[in-house]
GROMACS .gro file of C-alpha atoms in nm:
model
  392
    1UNK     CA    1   3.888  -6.618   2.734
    2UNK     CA    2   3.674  -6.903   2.757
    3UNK     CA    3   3.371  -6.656   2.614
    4UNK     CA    4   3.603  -6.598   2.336
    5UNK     CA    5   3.668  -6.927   2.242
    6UNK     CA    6   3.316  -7.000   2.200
    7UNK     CA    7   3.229  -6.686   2.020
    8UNK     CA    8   3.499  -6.792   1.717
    9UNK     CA    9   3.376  -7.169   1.743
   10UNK     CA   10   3.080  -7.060   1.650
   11UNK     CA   11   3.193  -6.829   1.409
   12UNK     CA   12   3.370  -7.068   1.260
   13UNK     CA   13   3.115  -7.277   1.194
   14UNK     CA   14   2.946  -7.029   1.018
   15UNK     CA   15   2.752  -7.094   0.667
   16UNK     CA   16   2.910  -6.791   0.603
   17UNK     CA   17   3.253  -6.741   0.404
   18UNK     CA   18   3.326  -6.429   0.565
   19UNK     CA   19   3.247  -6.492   0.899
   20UNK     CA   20   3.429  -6.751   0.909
   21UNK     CA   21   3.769  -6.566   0.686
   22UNK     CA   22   3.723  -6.322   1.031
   23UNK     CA   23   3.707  -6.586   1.264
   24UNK     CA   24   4.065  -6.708   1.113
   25UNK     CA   25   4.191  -6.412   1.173
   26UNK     CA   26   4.053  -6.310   1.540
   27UNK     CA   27   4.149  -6.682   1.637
   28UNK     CA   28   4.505  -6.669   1.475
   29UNK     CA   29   4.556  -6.362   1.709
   30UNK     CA   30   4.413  -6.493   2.032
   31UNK     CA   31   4.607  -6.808   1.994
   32UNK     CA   32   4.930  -6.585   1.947
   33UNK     CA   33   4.853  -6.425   2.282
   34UNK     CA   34   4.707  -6.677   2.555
   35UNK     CA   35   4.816  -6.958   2.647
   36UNK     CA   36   4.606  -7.319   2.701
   37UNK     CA   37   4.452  -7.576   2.534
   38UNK     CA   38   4.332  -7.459   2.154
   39UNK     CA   39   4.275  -7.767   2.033
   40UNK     CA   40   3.921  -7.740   1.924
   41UNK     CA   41   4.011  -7.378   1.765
   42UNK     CA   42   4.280  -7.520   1.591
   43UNK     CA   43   4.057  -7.812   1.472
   44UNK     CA   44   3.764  -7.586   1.347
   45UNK     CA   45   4.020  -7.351   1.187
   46UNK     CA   46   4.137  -7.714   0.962
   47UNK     CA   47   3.774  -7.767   0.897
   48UNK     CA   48   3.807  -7.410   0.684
   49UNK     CA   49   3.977  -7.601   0.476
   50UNK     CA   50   3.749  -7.636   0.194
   51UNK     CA   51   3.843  -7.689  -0.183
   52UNK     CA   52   3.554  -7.474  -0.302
   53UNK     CA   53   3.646  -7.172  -0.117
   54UNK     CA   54   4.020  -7.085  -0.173
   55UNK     CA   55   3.988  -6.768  -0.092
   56UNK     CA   56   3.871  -6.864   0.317
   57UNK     CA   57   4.134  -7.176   0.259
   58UNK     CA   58   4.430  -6.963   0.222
   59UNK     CA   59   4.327  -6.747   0.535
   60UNK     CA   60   4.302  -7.104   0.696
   61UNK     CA   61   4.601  -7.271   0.582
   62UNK     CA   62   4.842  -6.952   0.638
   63UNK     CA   63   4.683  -6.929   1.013
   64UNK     CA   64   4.821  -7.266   1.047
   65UNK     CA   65   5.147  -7.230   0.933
   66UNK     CA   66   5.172  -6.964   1.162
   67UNK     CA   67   5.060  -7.129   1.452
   68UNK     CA   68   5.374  -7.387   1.526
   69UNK     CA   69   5.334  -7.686   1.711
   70UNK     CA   70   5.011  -7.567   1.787
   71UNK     CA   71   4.884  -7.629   1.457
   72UNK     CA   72   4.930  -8.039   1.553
   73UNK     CA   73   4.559  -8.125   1.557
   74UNK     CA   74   4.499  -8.002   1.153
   75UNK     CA   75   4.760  -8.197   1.055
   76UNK     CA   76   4.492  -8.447   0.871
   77UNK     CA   77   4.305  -8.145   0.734
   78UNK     CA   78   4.605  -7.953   0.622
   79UNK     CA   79   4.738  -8.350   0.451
   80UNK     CA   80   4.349  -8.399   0.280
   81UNK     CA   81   4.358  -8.071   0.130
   82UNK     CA   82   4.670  -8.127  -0.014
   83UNK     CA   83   4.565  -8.405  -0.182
   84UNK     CA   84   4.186  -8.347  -0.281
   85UNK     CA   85   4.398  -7.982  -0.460
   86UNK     CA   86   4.605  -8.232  -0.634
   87UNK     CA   87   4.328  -8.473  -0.718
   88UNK     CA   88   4.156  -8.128  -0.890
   89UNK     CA   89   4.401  -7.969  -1.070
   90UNK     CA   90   4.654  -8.197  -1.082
   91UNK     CA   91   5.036  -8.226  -0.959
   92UNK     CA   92   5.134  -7.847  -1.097
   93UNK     CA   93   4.859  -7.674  -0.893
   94UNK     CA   94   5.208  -7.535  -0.710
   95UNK     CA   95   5.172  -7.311  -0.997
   96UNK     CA   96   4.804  -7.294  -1.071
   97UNK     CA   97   4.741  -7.026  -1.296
   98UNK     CA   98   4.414  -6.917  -1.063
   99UNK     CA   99   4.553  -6.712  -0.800
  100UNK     CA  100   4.381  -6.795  -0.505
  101UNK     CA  101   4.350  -7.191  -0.578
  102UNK     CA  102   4.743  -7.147  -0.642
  103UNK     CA  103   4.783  -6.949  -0.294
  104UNK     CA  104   4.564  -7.153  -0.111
  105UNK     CA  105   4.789  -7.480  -0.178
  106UNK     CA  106   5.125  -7.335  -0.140
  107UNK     CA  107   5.021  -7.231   0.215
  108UNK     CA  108   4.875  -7.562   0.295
  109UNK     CA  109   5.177  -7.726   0.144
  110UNK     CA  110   5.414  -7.505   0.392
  111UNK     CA  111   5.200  -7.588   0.628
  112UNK     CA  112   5.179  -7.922   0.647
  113UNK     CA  113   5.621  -7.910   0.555
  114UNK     CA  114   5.657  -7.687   0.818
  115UNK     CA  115   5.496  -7.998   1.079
  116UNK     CA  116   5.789  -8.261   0.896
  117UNK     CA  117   5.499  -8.412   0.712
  118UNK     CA  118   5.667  -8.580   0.420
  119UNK     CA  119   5.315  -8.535   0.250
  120UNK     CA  120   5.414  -8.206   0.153
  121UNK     CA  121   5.763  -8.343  -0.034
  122UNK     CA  122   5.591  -8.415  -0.405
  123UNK     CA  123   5.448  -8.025  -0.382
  124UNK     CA  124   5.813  -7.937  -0.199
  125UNK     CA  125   5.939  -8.113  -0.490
  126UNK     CA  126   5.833  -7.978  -0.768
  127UNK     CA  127   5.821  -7.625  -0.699
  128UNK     CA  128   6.243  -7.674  -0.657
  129UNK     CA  129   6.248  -7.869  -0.977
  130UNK     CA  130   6.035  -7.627  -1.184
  131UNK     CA  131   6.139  -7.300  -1.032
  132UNK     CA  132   5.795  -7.160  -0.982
  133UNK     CA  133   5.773  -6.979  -0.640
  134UNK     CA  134   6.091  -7.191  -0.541
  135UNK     CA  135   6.133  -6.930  -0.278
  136UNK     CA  136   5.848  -7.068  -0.076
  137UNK     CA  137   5.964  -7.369  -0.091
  138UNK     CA  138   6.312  -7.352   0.002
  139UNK     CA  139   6.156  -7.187   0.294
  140UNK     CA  140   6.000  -7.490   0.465
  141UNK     CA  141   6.243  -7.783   0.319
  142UNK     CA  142   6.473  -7.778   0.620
  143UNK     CA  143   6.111  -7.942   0.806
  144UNK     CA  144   6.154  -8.241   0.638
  145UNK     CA  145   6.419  -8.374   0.752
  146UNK     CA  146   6.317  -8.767   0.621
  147UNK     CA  147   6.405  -8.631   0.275
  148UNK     CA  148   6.730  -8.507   0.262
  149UNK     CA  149   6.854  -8.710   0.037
  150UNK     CA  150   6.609  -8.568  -0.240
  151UNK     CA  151   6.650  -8.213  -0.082
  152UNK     CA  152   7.002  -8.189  -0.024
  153UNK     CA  153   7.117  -8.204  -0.355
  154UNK     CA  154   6.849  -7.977  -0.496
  155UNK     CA  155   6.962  -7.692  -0.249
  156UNK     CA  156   7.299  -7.737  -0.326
  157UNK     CA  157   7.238  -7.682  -0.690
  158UNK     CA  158   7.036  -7.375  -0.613
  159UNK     CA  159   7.288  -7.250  -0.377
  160UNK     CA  160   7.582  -7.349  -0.655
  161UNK     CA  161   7.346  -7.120  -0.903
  162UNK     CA  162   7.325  -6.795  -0.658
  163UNK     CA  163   7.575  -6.528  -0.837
  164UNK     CA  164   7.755  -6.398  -0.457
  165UNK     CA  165   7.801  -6.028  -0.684
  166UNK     CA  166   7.450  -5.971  -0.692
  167UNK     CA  167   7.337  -5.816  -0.346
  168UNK     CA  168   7.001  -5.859  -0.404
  169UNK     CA  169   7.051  -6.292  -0.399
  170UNK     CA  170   7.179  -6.285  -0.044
  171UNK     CA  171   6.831  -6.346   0.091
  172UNK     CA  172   6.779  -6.632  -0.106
  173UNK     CA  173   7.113  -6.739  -0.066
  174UNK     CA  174   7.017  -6.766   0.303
  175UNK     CA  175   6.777  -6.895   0.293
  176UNK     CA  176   6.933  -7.163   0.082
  177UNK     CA  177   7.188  -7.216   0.398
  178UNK     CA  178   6.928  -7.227   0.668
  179UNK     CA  179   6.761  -7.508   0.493
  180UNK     CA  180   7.081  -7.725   0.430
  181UNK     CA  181   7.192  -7.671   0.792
  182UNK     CA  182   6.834  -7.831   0.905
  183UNK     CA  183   6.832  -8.083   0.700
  184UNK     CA  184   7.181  -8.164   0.863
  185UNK     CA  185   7.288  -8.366   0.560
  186UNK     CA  186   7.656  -8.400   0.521
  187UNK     CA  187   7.631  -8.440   0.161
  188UNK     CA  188   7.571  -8.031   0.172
  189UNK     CA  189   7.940  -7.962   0.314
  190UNK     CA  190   8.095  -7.957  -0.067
  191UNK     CA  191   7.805  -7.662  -0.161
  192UNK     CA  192   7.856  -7.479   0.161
  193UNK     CA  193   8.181  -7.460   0.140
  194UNK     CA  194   8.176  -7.337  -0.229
  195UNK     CA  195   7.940  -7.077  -0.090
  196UNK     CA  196   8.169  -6.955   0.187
  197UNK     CA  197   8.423  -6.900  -0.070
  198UNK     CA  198   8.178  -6.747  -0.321
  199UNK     CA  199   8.050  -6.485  -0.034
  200UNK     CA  200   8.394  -6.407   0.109
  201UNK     CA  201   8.513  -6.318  -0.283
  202UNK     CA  202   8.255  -6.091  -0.327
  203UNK     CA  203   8.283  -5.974   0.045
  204UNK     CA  204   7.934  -6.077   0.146
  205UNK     CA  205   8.008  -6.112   0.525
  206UNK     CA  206   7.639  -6.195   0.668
  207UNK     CA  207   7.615  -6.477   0.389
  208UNK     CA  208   7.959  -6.638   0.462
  209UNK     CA  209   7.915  -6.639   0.828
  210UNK     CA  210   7.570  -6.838   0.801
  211UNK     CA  211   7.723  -7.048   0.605
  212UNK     CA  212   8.066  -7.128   0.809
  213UNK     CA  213   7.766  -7.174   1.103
  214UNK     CA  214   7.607  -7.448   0.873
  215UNK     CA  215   7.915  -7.582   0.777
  216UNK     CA  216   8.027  -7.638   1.133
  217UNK     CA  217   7.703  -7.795   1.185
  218UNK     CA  218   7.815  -8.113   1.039
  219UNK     CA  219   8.131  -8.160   1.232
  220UNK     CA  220   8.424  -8.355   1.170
  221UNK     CA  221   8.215  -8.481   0.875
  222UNK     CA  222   8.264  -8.161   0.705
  223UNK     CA  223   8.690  -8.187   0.806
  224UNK     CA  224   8.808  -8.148   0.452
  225UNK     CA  225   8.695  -7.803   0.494
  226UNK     CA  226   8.933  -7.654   0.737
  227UNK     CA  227   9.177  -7.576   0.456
  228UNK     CA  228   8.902  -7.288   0.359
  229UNK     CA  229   8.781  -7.223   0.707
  230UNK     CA  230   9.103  -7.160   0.910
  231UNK     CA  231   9.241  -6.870   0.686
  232UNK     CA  232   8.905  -6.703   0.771
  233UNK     CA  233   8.926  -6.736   1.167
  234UNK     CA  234   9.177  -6.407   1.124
  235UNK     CA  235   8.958  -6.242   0.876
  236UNK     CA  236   8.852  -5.878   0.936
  237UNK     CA  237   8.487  -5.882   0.950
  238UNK     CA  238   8.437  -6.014   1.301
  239UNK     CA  239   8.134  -6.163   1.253
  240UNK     CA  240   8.320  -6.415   0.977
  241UNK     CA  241   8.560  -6.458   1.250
  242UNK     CA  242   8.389  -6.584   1.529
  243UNK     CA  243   8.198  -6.786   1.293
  244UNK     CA  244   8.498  -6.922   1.139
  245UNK     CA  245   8.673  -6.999   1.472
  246UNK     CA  246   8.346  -7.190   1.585
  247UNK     CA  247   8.381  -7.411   1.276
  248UNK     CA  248   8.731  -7.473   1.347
  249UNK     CA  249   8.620  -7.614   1.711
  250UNK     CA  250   8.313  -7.868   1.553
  251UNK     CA  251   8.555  -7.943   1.236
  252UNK     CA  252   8.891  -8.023   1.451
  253UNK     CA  253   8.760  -7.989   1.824
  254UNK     CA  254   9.131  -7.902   1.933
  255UNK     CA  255   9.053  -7.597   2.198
  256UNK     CA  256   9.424  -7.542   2.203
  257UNK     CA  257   9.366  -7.368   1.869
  258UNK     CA  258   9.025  -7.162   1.925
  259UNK     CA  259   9.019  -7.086   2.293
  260UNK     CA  260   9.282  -6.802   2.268
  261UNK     CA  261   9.108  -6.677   1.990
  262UNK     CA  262   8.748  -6.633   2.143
  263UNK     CA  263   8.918  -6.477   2.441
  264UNK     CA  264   9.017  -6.205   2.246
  265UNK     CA  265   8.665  -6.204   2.064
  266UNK     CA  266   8.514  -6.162   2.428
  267UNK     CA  267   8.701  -5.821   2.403
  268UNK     CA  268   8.490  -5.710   2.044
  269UNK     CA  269   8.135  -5.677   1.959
  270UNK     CA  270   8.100  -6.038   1.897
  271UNK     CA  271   8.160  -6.173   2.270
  272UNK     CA  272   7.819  -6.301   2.293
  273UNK     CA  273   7.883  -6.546   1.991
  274UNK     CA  274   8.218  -6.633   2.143
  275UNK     CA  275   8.046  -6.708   2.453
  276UNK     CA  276   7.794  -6.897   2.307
  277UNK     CA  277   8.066  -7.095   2.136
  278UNK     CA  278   8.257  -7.163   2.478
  279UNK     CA  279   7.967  -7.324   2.628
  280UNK     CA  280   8.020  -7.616   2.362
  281UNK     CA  281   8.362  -7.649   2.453
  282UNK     CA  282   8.311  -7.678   2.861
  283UNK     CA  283   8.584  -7.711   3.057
  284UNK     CA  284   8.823  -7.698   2.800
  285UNK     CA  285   8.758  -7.356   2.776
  286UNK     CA  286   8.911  -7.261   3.166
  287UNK     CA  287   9.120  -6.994   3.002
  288UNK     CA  288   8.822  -6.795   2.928
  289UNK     CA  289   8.658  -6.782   3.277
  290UNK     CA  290   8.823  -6.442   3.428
  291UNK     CA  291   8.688  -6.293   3.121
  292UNK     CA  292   8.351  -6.431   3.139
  293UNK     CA  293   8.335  -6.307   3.533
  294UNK     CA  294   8.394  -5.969   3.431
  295UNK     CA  295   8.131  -6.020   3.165
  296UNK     CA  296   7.852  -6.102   3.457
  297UNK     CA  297   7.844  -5.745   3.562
  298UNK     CA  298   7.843  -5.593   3.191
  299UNK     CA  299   7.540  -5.331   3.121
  300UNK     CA  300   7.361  -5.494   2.846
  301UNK     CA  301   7.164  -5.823   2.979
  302UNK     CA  302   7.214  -6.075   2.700
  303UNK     CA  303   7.579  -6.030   2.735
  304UNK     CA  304   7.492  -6.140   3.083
  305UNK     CA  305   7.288  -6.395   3.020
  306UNK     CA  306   7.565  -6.565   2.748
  307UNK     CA  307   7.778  -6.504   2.978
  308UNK     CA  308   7.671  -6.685   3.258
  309UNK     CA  309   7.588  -6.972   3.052
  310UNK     CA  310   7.938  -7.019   2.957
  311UNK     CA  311   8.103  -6.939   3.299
  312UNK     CA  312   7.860  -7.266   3.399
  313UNK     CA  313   7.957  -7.521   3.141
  314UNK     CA  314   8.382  -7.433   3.211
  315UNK     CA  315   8.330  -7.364   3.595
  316UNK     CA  316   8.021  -7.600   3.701
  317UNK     CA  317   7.903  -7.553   4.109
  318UNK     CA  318   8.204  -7.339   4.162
  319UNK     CA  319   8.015  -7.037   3.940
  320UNK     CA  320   7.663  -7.183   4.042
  321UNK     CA  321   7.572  -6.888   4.249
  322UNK     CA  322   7.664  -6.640   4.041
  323UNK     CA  323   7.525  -6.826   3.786
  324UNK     CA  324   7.204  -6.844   3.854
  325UNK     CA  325   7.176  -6.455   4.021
  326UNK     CA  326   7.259  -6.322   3.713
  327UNK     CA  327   7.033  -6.551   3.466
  328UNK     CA  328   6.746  -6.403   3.705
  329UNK     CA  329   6.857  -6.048   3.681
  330UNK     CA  330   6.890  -6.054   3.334
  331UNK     CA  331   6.540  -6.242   3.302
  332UNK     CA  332   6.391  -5.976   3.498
  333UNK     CA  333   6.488  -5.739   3.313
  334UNK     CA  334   6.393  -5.849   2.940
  335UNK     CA  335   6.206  -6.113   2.904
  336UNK     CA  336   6.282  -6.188   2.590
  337UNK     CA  337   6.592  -6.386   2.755
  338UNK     CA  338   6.355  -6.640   2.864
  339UNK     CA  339   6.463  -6.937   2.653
  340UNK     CA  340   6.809  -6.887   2.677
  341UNK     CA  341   6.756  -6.836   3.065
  342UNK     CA  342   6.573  -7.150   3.085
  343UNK     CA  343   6.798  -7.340   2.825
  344UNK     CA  344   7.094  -7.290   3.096
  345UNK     CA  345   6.873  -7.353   3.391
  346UNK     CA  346   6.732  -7.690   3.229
  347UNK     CA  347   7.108  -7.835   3.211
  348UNK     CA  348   7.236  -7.686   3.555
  349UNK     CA  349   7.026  -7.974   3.719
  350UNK     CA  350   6.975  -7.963   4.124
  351UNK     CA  351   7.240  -7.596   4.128
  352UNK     CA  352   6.916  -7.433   3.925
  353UNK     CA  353   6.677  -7.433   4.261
  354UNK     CA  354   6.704  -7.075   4.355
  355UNK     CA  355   6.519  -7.009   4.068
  356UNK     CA  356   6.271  -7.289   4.107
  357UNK     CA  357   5.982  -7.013   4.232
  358UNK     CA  358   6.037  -6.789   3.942
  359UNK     CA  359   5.982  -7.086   3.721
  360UNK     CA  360   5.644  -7.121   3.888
  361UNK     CA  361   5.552  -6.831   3.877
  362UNK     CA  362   5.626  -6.816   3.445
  363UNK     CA  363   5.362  -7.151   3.425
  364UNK     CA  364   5.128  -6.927   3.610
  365UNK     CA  365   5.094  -6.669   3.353
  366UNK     CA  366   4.800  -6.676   3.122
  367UNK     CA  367   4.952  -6.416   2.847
  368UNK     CA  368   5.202  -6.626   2.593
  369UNK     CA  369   5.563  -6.479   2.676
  370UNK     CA  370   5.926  -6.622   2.565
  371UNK     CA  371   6.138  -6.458   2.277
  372UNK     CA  372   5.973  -6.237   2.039
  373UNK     CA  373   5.587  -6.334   2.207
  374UNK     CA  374   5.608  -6.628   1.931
  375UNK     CA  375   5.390  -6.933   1.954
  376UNK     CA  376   5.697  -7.126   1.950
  377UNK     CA  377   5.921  -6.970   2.184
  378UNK     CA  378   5.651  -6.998   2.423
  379UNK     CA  379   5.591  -7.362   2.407
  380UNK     CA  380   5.947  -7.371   2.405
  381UNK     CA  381   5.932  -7.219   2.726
  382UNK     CA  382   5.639  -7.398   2.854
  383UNK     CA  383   5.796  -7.738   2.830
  384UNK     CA  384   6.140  -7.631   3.027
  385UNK     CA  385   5.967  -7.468   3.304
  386UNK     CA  386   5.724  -7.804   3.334
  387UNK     CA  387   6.094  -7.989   3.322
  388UNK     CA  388   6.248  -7.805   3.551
  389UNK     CA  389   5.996  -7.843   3.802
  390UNK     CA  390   5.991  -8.173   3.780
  391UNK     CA  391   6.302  -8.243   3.836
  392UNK     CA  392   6.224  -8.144   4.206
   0.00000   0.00000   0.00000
């Protein structure tokens, strides 16, 4: 790898454009694969940033997007060319009429969102206000975070604005949810809960469920809510229903009410979301551990793995053993439980040391691994295995 990495510095150095639009490309991918230090990649890959050359400056600024919290070291780069676009074609260059300069900004502007840069918030801004390629905004506005009080009440108009009858809206309507529940302003609770009533009218099932999860997000902030919520914790669609009984729990927190009814969800195809529910509630969830035992020995792994997580917050050292066996089992046999494997290990403390050499031996690999093979995931992964270890 290290020949590599010095073939695409060079590259992308190169006087020229398309060398250097390759070397994006060939350095986005080994990135995405190995592990280590990229810095100086990532750093020559900002210095592609170049307002005369938006067609090598959208390569540039989409690899960086792309990249996660790798993309750290371009943050300056990513912020100048923001500004220097502005500077040239002034503050609607969101919607430039020239494709590529248009392209080239949107991606450094989701970019730079994407890192919580509140740079990116005029850009963010105005594409919401002016409806041009709003979509690729509403994308990236759950990033920043430090503006949710000129965000949130965009998104709620947008979402307010989504007709629930028209299947076709239910992406954006998403994606409309997802960024209100990062933004994790309670001032959204009113819209989502609009929305959940909107969606469960028109019987859009996926769309209310999201946004009962946001909506529980906020927790007893979002109380006035129940009235709509409860009804919905016996609604057919499943899915609706475990999501609905979840809110009920971070609206009310009164496991008397939704522990009997995620026991019987452990029984359906959505046990793994009633699991993952139980492990909020901890030991107030005792009820469900017989269940969750039986669950430990169930064919598919991330029933396992949700399982086992669960059975730890209710049961503590009493299920450590069986605990841990079964996170490693399940790890073994699809990686792509990593982080949730690691997630339970990281809060089991000192009863997570049986597993303490096949944490090593993760650190050791050189190929990127965690949920999906994403950049993320990975360094996800990276920093509880480092964590872990330390702790002994």
């Amino acid at each position: 790898m290290p020949e590599r990495t010095a073939l695409l510095a060079e590259q992308l150095c190169s006087a020229d454009p398309g060398v250097r639009y390759d070397a994006i490309r060939m350095t986005r991918e080994l990135i995405g694969q190995w592990r280590g230090d990229h810095t100086g990649l990532v750093v020559l890959v900002g210095g592609c940033l170049l307002p005369g050359d938006a067609y090598t400056a959208a390569a540039a600024a989409e690899a960086l997007g792309s990249l996660g919290p790798v993309s750290e070291p371009a943050r300056e780069a990513l912020a100048s060319y923001v500004k220097a676009a502005r500077a040239e074609h002034g503050p609607r260059v969101w919607a430039a009429r020239d494709r590529l300069v248009r392209r080239a900004h949107q991606e450094a502007v989701r970019a730079l969102a994407r890192m919580g840069d509140l740079r990116a918030l005029s850009c963010v801004l105005a594409a919401l206000d002016e409806g041009a390629d709003a979509w690729r905004a509403v994308q990236v506005a759950g990033h920043l975070g430090g503006a949710a009080g000129d965000l949130t009440p965009r998104l709620s108009r947008l979402l307010a604005e989504v007709d629930f009858a028209d299947a076709s809206q239910s992406m954006s309507a998403h994606a409309l949810v997802s960024a209100l529940r990062e933004l994790a302003d309670p001032q959204a609770a009113a819209a989502l809960t609009g929305a959940i009533s909107a969606a469960v009218r028109e019987e859009q099932w996926h769309t209310a469920a999201a946004a009962l999860n946001a909506l529980a997000s906020f927790g007893r902030g979002a109380a006035f809510a129940v009235e709509v919520v409860r009804p919905l914790a016996d609604a057919q669609d499943l899915h609706v229903r475990a999501a609905a009984t979840a809110a009920l729990w971070d609206l009310q927190g009164e496991a008397a009410d939704v522990v009997p009814r995620l026991v019987e969800l452990l029984d359906t195809h959505e046990r793994d979301e009633a699991a993952e529910i139980l492990v909020r509630i901890g030991q107030a969830a005792a009820p469900a551990l017989p269940r969750l035992r039986t669950m430990l020995t169930a064919g598919y792994e991330w029933t396992q793995v949700y399982a086992a997580a669960a059975l730890w917050e209710i049961g503590g050292d009493a299920e450590a053993p069986a605990v841990v066996e079964t996170l490693l089992a399940a790890w073994a046999e699809n990686d792509a439980t990593s982080n949730h494997v690691l997630a339970c290990l990281s809060r089991m403390g000192p009863a997570a040391r049986p597993a303490l050499p096949r944490v090593r031996e993760e650190l050791a690999l050189l190929r990127r691994s965690g949920r999906f093979r994403s950049i993320s995931n990975d360094e996800e992964l990276q920093a509880a295995c480092r964590a872990i270890t330390a702790s002994f």
